[in-house]
Coordinates of N, CA and C in Angstrom, one line a residue:
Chain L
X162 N 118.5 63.9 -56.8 CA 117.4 63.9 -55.8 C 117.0 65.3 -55.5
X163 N 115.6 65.6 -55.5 CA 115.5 67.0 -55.3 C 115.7 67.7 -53.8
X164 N 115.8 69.0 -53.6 CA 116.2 68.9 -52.4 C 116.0 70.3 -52.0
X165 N 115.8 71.1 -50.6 CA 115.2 72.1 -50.4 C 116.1 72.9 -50.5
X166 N 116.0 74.4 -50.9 CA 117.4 75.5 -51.2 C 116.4 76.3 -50.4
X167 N 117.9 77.0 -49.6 CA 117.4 78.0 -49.1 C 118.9 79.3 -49.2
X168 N 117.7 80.6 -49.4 CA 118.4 81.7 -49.8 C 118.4 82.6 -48.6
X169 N 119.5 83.5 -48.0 CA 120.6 83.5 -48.7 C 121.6 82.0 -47.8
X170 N 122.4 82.0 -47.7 CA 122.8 81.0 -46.8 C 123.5 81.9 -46.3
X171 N 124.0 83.0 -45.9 CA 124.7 83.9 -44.6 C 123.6 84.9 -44.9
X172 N 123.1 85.8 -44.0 CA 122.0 87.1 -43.9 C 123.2 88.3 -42.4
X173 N 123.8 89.1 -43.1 CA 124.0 90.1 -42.1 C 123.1 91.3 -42.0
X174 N 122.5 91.2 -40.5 CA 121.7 92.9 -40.5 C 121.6 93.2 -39.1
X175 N 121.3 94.4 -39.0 CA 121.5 95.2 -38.0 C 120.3 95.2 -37.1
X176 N 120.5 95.5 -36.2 CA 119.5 95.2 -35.3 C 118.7 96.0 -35.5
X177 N 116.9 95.5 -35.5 CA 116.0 96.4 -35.5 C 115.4 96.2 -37.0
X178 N 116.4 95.8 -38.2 CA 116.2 95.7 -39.4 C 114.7 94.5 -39.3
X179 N 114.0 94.4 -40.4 CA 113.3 93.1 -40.7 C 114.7 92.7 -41.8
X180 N 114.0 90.9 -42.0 CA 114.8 90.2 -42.4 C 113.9 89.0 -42.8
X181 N 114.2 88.8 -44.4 CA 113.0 87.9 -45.0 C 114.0 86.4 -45.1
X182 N 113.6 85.5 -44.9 CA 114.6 84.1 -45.2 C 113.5 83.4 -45.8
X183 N 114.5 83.0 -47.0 CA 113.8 82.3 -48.6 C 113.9 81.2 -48.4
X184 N 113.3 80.5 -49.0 CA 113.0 78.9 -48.7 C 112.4 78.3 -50.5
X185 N 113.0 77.2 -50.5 CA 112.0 76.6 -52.4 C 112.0 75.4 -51.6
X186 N 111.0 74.7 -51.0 CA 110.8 73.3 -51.0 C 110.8 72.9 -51.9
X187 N 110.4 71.5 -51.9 CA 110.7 70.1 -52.7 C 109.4 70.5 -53.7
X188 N 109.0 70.3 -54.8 CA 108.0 70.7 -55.5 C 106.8 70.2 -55.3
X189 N 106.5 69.0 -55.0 CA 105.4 68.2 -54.6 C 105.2 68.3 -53.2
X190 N 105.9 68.9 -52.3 CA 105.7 69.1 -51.0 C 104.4 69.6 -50.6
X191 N 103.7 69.6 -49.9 CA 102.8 70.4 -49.0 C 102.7 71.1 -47.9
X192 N 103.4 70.2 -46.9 CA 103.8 71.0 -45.4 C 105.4 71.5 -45.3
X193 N 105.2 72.5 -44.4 CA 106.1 73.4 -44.9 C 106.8 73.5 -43.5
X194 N 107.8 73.6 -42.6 CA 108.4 74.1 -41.6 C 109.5 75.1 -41.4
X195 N 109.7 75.7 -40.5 CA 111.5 76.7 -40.4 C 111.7 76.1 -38.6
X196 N 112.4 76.1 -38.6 CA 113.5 75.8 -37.5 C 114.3 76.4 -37.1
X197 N 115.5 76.5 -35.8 CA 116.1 77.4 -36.1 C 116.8 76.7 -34.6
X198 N 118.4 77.1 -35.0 CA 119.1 76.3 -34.3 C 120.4 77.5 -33.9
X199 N 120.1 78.1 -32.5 CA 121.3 79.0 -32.0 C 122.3 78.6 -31.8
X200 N 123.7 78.9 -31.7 CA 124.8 78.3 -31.6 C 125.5 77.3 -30.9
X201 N 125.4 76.5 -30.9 CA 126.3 75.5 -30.0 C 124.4 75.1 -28.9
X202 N 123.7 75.2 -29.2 CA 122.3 74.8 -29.0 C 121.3 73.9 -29.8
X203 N 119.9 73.6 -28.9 CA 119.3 72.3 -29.9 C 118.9 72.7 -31.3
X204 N 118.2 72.3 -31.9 CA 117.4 72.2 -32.8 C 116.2 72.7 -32.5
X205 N 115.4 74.0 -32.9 CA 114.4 74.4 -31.9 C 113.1 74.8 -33.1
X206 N 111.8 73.8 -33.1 CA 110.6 74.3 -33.8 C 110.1 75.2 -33.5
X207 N 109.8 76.4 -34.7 CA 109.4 77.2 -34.9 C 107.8 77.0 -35.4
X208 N 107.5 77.1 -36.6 CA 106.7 77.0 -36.9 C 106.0 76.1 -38.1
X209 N 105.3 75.2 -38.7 CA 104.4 74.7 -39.8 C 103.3 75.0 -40.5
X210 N 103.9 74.7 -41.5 CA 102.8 75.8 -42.4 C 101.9 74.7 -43.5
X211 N 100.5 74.2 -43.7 CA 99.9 73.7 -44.4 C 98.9 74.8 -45.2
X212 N 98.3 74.2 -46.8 CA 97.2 75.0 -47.1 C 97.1 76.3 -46.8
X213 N 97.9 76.9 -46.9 CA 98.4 78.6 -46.8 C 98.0 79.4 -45.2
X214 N 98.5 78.5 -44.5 CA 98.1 78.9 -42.8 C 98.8 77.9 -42.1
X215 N 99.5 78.6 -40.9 CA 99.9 77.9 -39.8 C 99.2 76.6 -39.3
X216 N 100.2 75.6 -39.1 CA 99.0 74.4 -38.4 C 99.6 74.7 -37.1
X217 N 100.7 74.7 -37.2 CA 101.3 74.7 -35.4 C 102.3 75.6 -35.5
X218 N 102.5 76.1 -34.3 CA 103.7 77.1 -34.1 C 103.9 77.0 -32.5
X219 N 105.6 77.5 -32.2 CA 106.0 77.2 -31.2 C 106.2 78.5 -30.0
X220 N 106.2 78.8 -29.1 CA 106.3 79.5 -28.5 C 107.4 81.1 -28.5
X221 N 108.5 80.3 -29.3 CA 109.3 81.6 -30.0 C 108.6 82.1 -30.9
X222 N 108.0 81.6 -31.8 CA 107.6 81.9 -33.0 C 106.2 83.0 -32.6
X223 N 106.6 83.9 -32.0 CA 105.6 85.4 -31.5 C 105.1 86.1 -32.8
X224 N 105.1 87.6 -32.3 CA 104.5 88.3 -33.5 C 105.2 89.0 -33.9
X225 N 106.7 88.5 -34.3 CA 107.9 89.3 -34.7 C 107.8 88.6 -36.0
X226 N 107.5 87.3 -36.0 CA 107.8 86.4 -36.9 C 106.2 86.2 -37.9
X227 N 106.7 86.0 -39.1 CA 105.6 86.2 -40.1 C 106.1 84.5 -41.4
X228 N 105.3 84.2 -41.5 CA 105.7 82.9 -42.9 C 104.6 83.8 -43.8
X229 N 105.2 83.1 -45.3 CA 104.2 83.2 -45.8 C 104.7 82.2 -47.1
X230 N 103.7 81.8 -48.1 CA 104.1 81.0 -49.5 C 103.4 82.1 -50.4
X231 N 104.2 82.9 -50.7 CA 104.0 84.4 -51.7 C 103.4 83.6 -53.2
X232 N 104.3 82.6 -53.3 CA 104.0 81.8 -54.6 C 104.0 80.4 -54.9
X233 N 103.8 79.9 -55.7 CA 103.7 78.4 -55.7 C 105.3 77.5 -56.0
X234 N 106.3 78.7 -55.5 CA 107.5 77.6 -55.0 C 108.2 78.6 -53.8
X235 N 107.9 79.8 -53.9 CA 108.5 80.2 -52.5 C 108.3 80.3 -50.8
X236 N 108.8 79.6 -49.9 CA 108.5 80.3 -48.5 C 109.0 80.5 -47.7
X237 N 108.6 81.5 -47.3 CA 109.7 83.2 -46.6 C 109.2 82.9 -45.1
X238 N 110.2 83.5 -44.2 CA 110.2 83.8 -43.1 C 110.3 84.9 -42.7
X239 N 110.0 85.8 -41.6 CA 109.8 86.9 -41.6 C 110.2 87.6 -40.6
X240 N 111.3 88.1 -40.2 CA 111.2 88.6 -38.7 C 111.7 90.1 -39.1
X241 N 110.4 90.8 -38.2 CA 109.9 92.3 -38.3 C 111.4 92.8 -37.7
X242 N 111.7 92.9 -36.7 CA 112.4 94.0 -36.0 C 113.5 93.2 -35.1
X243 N 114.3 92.9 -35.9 CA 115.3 91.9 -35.9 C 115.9 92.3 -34.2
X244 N 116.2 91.3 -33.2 CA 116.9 91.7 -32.2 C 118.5 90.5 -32.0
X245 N 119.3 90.9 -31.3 CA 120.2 90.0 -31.2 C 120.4 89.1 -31.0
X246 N 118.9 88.6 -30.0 CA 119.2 86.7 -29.4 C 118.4 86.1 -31.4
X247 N 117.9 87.0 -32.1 CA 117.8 86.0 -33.7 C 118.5 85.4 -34.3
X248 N 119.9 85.7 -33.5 CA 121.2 85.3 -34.3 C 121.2 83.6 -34.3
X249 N 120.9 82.9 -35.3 CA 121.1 81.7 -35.2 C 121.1 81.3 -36.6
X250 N 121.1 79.8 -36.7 CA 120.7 79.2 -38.1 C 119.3 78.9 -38.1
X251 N 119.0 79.2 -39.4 CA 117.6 79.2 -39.9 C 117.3 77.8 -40.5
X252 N 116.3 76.7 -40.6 CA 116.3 75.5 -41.3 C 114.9 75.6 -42.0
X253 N 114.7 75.5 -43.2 CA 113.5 75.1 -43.7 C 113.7 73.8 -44.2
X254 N 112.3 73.1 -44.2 CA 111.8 71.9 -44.3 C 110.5 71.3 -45.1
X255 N 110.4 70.5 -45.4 CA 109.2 70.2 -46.4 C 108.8 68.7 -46.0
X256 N 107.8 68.5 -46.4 CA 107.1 67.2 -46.4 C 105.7 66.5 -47.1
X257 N 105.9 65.3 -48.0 CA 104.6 65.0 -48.6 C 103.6 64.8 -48.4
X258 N 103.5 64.2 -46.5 CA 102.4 63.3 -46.3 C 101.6 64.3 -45.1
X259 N 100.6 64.1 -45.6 CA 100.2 64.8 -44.2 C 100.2 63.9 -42.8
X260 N 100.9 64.2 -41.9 CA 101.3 64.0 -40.5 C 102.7 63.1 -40.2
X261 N 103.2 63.2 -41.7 CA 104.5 63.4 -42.0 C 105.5 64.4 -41.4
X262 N 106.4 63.9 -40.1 CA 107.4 65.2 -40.1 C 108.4 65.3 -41.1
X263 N 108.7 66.2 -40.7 CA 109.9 66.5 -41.8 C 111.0 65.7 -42.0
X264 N 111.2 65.9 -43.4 CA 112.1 64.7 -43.6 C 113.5 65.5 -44.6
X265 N 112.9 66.1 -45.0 CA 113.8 67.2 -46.4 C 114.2 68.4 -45.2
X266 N 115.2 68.6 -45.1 CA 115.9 69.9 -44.6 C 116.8 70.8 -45.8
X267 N 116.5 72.1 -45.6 CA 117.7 73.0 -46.4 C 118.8 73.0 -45.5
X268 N 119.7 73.7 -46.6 CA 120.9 73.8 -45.5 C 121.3 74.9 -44.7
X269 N 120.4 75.8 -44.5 CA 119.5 76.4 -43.4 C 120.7 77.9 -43.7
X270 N 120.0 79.4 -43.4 CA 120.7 80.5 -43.2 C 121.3 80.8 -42.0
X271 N 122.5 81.0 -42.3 CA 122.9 81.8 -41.0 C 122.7 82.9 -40.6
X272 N 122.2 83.6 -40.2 CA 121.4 84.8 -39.6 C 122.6 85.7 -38.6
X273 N 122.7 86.6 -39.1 CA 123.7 87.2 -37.4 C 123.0 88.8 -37.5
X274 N 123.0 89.3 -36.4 CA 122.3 90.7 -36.0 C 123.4 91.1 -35.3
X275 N 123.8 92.6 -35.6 CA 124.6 93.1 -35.4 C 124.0 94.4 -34.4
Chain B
X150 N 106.8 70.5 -21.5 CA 107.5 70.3 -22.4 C 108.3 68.9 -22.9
X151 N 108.2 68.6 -24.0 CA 108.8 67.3 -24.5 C 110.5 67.7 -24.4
X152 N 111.0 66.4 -23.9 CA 112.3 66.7 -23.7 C 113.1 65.1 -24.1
X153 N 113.8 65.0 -25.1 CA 114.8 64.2 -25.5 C 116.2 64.5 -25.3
X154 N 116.4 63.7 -23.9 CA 117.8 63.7 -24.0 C 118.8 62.2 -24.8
X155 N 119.7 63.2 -24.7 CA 121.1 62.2 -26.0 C 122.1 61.8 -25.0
X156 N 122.7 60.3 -25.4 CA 124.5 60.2 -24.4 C 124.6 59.4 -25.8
X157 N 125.8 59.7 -26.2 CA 126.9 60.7 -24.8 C 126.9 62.1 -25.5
X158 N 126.9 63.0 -25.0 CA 126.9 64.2 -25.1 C 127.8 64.5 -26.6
X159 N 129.2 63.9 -26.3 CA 130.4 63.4 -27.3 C 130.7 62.7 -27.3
X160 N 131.5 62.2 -28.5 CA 132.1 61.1 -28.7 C 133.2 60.9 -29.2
X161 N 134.2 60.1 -29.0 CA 135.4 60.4 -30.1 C 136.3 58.8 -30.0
X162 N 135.6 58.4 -31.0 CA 136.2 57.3 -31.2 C 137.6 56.8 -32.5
X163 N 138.0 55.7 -32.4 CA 139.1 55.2 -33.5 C 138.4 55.0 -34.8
X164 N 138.7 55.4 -35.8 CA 138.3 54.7 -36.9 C 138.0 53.2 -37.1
X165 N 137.0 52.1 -37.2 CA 136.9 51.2 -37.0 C 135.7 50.6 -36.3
X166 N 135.5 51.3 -34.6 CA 135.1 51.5 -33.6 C 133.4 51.4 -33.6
X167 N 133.2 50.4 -33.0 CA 131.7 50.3 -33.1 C 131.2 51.2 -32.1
X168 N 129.8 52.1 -32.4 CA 129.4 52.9 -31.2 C 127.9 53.2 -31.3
X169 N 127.4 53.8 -30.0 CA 125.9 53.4 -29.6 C 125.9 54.9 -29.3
X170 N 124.7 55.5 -29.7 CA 124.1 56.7 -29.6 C 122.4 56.6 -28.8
X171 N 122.5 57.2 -27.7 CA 120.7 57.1 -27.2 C 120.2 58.1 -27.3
X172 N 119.0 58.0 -27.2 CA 117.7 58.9 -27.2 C 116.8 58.9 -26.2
X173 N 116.5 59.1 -24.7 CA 115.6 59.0 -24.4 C 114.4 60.0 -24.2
X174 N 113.0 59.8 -24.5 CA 112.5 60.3 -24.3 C 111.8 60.8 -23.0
X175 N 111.3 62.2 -22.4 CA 110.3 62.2 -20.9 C 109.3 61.8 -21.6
X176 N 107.9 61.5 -22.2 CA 107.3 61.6 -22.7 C 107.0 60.3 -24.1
X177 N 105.7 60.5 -23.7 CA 105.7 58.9 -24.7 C 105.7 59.4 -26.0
X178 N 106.3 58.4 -26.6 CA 107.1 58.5 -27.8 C 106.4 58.2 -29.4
X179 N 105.6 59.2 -30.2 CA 104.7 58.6 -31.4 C 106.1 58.8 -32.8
X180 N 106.8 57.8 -32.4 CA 107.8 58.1 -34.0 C 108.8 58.6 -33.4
X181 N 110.1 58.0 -33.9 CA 111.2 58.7 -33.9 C 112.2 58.8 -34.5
X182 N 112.8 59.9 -35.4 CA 113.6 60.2 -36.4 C 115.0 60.2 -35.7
X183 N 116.0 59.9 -36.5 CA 117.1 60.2 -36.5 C 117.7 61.1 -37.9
X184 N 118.7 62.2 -37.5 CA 119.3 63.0 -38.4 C 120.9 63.1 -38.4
X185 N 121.5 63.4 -39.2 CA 123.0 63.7 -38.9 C 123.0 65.0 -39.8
X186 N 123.9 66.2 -38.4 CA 124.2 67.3 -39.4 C 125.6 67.6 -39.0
X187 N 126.0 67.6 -40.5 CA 127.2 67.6 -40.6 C 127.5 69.5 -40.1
X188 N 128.6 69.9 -39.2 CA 129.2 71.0 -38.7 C 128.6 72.1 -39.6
X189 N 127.9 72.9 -39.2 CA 127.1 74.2 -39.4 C 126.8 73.7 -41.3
X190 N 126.2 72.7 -41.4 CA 125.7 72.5 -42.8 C 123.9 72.1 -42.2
X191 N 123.2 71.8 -43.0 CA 121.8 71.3 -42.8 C 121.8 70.0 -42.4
X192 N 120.3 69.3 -41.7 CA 120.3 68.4 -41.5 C 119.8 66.8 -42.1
X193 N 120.4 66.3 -42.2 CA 120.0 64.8 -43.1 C 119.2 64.1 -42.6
X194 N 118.0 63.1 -43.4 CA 117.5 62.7 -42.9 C 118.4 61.0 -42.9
X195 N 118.3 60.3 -41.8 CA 118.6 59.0 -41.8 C 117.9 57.6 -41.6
X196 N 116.7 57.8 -40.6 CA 115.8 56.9 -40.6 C 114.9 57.3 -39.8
X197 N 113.7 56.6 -39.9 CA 112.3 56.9 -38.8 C 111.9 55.6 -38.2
X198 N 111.3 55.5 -37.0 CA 111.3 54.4 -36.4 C 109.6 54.8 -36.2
X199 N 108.5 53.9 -36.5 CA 107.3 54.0 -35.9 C 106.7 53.2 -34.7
X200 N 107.5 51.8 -34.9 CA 106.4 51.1 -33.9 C 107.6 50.4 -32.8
X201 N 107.3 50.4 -31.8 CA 107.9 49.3 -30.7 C 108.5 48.1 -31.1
X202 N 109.7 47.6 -31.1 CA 110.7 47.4 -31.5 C 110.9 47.2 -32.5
X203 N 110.9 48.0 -33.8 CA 111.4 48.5 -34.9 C 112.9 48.6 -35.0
X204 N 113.0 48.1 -35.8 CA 114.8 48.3 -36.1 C 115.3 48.6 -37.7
X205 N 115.7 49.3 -37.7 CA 116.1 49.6 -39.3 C 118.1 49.6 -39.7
X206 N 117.8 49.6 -40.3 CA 119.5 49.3 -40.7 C 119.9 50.4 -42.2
X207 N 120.4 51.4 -42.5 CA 120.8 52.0 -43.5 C 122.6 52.1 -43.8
X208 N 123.3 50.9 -44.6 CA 124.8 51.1 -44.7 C 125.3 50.3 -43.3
X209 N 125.9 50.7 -42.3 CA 126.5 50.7 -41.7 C 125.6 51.0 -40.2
X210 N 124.6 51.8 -40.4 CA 123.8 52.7 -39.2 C 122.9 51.9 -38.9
X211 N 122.5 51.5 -38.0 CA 121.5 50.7 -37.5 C 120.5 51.3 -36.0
X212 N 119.1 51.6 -36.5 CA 118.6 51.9 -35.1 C 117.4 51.6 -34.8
X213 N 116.9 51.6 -33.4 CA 116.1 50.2 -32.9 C 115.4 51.3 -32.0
X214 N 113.8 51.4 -32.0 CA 113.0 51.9 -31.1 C 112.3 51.1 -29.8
X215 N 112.5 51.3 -28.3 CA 111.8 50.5 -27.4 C 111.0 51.5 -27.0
X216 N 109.8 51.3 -27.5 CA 108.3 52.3 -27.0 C 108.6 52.1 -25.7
X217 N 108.5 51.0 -25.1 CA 108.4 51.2 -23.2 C 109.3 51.9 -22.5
X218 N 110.6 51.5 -22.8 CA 111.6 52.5 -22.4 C 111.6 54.1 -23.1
X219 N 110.5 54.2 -23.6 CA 110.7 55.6 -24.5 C 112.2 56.2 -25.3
X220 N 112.8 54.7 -25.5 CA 114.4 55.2 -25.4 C 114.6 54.6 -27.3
X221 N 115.3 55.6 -27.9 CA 116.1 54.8 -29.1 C 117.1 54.9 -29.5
X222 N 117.9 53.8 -29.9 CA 119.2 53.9 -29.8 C 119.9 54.0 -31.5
X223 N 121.2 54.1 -31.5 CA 121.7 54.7 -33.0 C 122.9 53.7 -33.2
X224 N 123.1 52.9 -33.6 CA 124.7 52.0 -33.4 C 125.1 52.2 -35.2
X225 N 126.5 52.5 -34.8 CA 127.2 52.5 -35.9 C 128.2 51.2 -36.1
X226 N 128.2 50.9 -36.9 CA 129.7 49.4 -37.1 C 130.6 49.9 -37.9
X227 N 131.9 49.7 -37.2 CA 133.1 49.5 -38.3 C 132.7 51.3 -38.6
X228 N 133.3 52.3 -37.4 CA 132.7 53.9 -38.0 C 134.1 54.1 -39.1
X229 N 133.8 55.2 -39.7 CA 134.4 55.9 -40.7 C 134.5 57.1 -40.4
X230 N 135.5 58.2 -40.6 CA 135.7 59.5 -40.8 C 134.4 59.9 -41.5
X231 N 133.6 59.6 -42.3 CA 132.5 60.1 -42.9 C 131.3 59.7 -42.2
X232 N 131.8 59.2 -40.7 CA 130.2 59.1 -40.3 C 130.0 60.6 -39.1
X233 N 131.7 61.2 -38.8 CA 131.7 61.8 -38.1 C 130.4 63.2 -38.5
X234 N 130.0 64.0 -37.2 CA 128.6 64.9 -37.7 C 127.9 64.9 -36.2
X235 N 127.1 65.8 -36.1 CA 126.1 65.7 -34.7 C 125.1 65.0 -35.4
X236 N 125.0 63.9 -34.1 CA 123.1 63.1 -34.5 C 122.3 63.4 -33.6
X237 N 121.3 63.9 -34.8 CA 119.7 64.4 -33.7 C 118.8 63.6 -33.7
X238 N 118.2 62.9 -32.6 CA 117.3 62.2 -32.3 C 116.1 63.6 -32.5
X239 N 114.5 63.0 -33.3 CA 113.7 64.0 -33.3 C 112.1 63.0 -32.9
X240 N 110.9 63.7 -32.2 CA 110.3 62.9 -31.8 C 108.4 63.9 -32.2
X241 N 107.7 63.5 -32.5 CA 106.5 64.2 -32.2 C 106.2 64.1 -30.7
X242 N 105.3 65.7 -30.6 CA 104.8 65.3 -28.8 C 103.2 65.0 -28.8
X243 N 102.8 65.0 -28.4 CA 101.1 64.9 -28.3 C 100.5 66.2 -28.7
X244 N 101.2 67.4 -28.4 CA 101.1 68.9 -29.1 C 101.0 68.5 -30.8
X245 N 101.7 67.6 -31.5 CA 101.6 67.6 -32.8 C 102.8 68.4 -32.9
X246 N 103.7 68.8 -32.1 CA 105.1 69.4 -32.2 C 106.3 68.5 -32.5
X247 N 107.2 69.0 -33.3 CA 108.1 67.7 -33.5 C 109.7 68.7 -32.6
X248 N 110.1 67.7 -31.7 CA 111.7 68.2 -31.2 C 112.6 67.7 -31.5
X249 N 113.2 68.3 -31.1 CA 114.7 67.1 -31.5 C 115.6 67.3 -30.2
X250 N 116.6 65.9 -30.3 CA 117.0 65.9 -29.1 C 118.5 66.8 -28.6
X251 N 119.2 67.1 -27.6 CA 120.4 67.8 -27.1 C 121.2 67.4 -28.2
X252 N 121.5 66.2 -29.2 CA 122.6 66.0 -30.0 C 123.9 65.3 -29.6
X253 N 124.4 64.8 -30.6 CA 125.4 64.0 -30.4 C 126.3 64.3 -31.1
X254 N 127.8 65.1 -30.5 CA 128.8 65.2 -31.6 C 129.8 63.8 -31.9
X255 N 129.8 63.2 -32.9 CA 131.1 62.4 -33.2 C 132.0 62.7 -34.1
X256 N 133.6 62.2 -33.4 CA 134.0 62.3 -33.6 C 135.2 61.1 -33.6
X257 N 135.6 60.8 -35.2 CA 136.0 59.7 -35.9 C 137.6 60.2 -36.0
X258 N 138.2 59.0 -35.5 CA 139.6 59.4 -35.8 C 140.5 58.3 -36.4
X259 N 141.2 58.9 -38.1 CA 141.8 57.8 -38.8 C 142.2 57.5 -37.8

C-alpha cells in the first residue's frame, strides 16, 4: 500500500539554525498538510497546501515557517530560525480528494533544538 | 476555537475487555475521523464518519457519530494488546481547519 515517507525521522539542531523537513506523499495525492505534535500534547494543524500555495494555515504557522513542493514528489517544511518551543514531532500528510481531510500520515520527524 | 475533547483521558484495561472511547465536540460537527498512533510513531487512519448516525465497524473497532450531541464514540470488542496506541478523534471546523482531539492513551493488559 503506498504510503507517505518522511525524511529525516530524528532532525538535531541548534537553536537559531533553519531546518528543512522532507516529506514524498502518496503519488496521486494533491493536497498536502504538516502537523505537528509537541510532547505529551495534541495534535496541532499547521498548515495545507493545494496547487502550489497555501489553502489554509494555522496560527503557529507564522513567518518562521515556509512549505514548498520544490518538485513533483517532494514537500518541505521550513523553519527559518529554529527556536526551542519547535521541539516537537513533525507529521506530513496527503490527500486525493479535494475537501478530503487527511487520511495518509507519515511517520512524522522528530525535531529537537538544542 | 474548535475544541474536541476525549474520555477517558486513559485507559487500561484486561485483555479481552470491551471499551468505549468519546469525542465530544464544542462546535458543530462536519465529519469526524478517528486515528490510532501507536507511541511516538505516525498516525493511522481508522475510519470517517460523515452523516448523523453513521456507524462503521473495521475488525473489532466500531464507531458511531450523533450530529446532535456533537459527540462520537470509538468501542472496541474483545481488545487485544495490538489495539493498545493513543486514539485521536479529528473533526473539520467551519474555518475549513481540521483538529484533532486531547487523545486517548490505551492501555491493554495480557
Amino acid at each position: 500500500e503506498p504510503e507517505v515517507t518522511q525524511t529525516p525521522s530524528h532532525q538535531v539542531t541548534q537553536m537559531g539554525q533553519e531546518v528543512i523537513l522532507r516529506c514524498v506523499p502518496i503519488s496521486n495525492h494533491l493536497y498536502f498538510y504538516w502537523y505537528r505534535q509537541i510532547l505529551g500534547q495534541k495534535v496541532e494543524f499547521l498548515v495545507s497546501f493545494y496547487n502550489n500555495e497555501i489553502s489554509e494555515k494555522s496560527e503557529i504557522f507564522d513567518d518562521q515557517f515556509s512549505v514548498e513542493r520544490p518538485d513533483g514528489s517532494n514537500f518541505t517544511l521550513k523553519i527559518r530560525s529554529t527556536k526551542l518551543e519547535d521541539s516537537a514531532m513533525y507529521f506530513c500528510a496527503s490527500s486525493a480528494i479535494k475537501g478530503s481531510q487527511p487520511q495518509h500520515f507519515g511517520d512524522g520527524t522528530r525535531l529537537s533544538i538544542l | 476555537s474548535q475544541e474536541l475533547e476525549q474520555s477517558p483521558q486513559s485507559l487500561i484495561v484486561q485483555e479481552g475487555k470491551n471499551l468505549t472511547i468519546n469525542c465530544t465536540s464544542s462546535k458543530t460537527l462536519y465529519g469526524l475521523y478517528w486515528y490510532k498512533q501507536k507511541y511516538g510513531e505516525g498516525l493511522i487512519f481508522l475510519m470517517m464518519l460523515q452523516k448523523g448516525g453513521e456507524e462503521k465497524s473495521h475488525e473489532k473497532i466500531t464507531a458511531k457519530l450523533d450530529e446532535k450531541k456533537q459527540q462520537s464514540s470509538l468501542h472496541i470488542t474483545a481488545s487485544q494488546p495490538s489495539h493498545a496506541g493513543i486514539y485521536l478523534c479529528g473533526a473539520v471546523t467551519t474555518g475549513n481547519q481540521f483538529y484533532f482531539g486531547t487523545g486517548t492513551s490505551l492501555t491493554v493488559i495480557p
